[in-house]
PDB file of C-alpha atoms and ligand atoms in Angstrom:
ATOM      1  CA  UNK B 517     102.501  78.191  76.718  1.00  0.00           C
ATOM      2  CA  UNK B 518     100.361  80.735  76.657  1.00  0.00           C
ATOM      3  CA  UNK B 519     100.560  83.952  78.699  1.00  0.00           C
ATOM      4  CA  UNK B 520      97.196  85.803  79.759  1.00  0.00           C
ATOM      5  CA  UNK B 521      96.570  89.499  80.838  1.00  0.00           C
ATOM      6  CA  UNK B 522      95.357  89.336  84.386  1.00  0.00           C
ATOM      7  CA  UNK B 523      95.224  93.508  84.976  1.00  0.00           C
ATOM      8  CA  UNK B 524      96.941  96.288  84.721  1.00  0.00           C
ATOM      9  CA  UNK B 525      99.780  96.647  87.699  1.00  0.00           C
ATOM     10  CA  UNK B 526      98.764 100.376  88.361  1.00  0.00           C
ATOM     11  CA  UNK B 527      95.440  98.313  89.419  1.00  0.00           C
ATOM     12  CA  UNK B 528      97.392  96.493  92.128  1.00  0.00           C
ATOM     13  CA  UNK B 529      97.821  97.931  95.434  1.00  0.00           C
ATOM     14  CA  UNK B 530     100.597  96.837  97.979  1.00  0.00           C
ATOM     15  CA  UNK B 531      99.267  93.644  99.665  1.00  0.00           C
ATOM     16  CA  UNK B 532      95.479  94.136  98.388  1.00  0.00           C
ATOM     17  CA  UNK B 533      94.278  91.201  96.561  1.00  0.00           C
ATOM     18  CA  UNK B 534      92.584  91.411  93.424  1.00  0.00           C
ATOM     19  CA  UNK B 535      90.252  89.194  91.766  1.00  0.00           C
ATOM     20  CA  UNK B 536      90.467  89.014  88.507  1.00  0.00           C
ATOM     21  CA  UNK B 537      87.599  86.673  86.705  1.00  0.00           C
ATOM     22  CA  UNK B 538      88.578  84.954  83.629  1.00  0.00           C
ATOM     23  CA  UNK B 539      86.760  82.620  81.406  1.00  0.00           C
ATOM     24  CA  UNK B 540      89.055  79.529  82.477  1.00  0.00           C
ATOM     25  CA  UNK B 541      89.637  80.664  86.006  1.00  0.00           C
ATOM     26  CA  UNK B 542      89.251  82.858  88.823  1.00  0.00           C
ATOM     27  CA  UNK B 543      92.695  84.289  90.459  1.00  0.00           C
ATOM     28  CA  UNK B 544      94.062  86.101  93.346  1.00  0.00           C
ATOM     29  CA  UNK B 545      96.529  88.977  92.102  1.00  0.00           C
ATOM     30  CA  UNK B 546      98.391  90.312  94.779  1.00  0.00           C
ATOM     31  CA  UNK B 547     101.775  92.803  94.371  1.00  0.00           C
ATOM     32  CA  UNK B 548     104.171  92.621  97.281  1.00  0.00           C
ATOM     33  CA  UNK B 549     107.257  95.062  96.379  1.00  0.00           C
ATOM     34  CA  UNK B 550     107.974  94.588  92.684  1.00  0.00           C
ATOM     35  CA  UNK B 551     106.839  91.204  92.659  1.00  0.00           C
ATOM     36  CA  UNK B 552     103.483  89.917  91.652  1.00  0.00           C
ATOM     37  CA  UNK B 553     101.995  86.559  93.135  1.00  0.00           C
ATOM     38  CA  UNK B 554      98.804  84.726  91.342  1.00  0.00           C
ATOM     39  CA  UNK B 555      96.933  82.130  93.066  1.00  0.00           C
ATOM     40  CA  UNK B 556      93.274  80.351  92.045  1.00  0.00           C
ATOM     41  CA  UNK B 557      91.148  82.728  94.087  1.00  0.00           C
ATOM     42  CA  UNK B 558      89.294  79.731  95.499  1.00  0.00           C
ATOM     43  CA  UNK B 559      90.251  78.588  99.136  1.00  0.00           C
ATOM     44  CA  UNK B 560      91.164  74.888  99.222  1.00  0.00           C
ATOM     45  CA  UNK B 561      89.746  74.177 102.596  1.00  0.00           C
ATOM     46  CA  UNK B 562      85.954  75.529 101.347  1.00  0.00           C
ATOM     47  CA  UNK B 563      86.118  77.526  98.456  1.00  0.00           C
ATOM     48  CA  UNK B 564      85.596  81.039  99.490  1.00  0.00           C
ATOM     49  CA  UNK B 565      87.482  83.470  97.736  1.00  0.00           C
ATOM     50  CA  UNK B 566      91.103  84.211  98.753  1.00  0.00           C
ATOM     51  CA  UNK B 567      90.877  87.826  97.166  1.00  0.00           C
ATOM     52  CA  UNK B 568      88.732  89.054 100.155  1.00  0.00           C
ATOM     53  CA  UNK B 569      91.435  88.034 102.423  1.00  0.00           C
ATOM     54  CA  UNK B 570      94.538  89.575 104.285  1.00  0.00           C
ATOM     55  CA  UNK B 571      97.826  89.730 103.478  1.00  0.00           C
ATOM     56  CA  UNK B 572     100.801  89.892 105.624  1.00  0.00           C
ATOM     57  CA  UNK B 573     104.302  88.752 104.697  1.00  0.00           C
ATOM     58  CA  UNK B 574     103.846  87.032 101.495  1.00  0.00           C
ATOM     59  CA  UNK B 575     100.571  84.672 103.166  1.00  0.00           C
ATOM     60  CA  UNK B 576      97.429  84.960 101.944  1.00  0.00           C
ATOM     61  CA  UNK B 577      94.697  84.322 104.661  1.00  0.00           C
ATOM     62  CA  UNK B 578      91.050  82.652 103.493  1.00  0.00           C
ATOM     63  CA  UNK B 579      88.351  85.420 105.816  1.00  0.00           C
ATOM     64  CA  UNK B 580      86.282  82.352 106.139  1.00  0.00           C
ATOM     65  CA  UNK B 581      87.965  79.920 108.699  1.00  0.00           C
ATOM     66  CA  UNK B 582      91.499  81.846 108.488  1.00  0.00           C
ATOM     67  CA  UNK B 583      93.240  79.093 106.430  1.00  0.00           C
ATOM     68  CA  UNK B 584      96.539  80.630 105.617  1.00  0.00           C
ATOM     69  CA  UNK B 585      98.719  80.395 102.031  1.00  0.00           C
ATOM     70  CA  UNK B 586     102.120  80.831 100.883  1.00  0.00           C
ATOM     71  CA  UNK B 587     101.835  83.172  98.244  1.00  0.00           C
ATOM     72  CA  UNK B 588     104.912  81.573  96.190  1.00  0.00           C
ATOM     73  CA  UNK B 589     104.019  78.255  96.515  1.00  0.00           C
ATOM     74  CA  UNK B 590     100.216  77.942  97.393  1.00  0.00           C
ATOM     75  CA  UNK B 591     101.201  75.461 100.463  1.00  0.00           C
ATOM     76  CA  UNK B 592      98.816  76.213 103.586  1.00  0.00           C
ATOM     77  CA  UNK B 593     100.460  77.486 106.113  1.00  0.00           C
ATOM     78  CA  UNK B 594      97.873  77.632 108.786  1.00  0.00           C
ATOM     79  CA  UNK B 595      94.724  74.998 109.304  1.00  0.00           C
ATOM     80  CA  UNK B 596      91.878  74.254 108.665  1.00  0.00           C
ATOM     81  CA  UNK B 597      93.333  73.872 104.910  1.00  0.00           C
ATOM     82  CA  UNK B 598      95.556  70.853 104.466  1.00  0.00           C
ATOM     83  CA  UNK B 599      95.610  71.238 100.853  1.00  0.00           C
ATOM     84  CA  UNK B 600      97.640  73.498  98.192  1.00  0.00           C
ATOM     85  CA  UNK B 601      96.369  76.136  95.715  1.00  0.00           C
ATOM     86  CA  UNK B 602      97.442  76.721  92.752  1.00  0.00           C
ATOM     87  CA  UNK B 603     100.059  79.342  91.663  1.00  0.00           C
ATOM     88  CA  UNK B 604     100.866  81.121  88.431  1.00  0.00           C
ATOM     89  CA  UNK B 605     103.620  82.235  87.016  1.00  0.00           C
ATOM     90  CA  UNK B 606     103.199  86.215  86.403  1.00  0.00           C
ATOM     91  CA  UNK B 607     105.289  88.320  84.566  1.00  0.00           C
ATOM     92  CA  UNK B 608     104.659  92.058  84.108  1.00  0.00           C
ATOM     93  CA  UNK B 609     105.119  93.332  80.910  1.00  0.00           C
ATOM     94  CA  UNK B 610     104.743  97.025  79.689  1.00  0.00           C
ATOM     95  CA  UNK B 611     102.824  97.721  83.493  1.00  0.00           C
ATOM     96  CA  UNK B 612     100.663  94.874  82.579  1.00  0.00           C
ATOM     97  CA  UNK B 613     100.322  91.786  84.602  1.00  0.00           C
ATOM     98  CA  UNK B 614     100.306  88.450  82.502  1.00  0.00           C
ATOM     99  CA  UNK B 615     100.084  84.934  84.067  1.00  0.00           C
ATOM    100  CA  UNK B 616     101.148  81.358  82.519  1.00  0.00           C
ATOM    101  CA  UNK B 617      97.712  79.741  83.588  1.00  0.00           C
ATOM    102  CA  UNK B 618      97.744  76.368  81.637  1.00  0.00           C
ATOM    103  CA  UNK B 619     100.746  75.356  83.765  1.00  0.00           C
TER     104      UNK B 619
HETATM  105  S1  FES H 826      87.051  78.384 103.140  1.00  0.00           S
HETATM  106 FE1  FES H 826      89.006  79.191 103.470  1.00  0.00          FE
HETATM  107  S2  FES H 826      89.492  78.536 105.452  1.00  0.00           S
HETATM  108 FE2  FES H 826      87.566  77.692 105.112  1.00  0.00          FE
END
């Protein structure tokens, strides 16, 4: 399995998503602590972009129709979403931040 440089973790402010455009994929990079959560920045429910959403104790919530997201599992939390997202494995390595995408 691959691993693929997402951005650097000096580029990730506490609970600010980032969106980070790749050739394959589009994802959501958000740092909470020392941890670092990737999900598909596409919203299940309509596919706006998660990244210009909030953040609030590890949820992710869409700023279209407020679907909400469990950052470690990409499970909806809150409606209208009734579908998952999602989620990459990240590992940070030398302060960069590197995802398994082709899970
Ligand atoms: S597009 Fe995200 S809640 Fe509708």
């Amino acid at each position: 399995m691959m691993a693929t440089r997402l951005c650097a973790l000096a580029e990730l402010s506490p609970g600010v998503p980032l969106r980070v455009e790749l050739d394959e994929v589009e994802v959501a990079v958000v740092r909470i602590g020392d941890e670092v959560f990737a999900v598909e920045d596409v919203c299940s429910h309509a596919d706006f972009p998660l990244s210009e959403g909030e953040v609030e104790d590890c949820t992710i919530e869409c700023a279209l129709h407020g679907s909400r997201f469990d950052l470690r599992t990409g499970k909806p939390t809150g409606p209208p979403a009734n579908r998952p997202v999602p989620v990459f494995d990240t590992t940070v390595v030398d302060g960069d931040v590197y995802a398994e995408l082709d899970t």
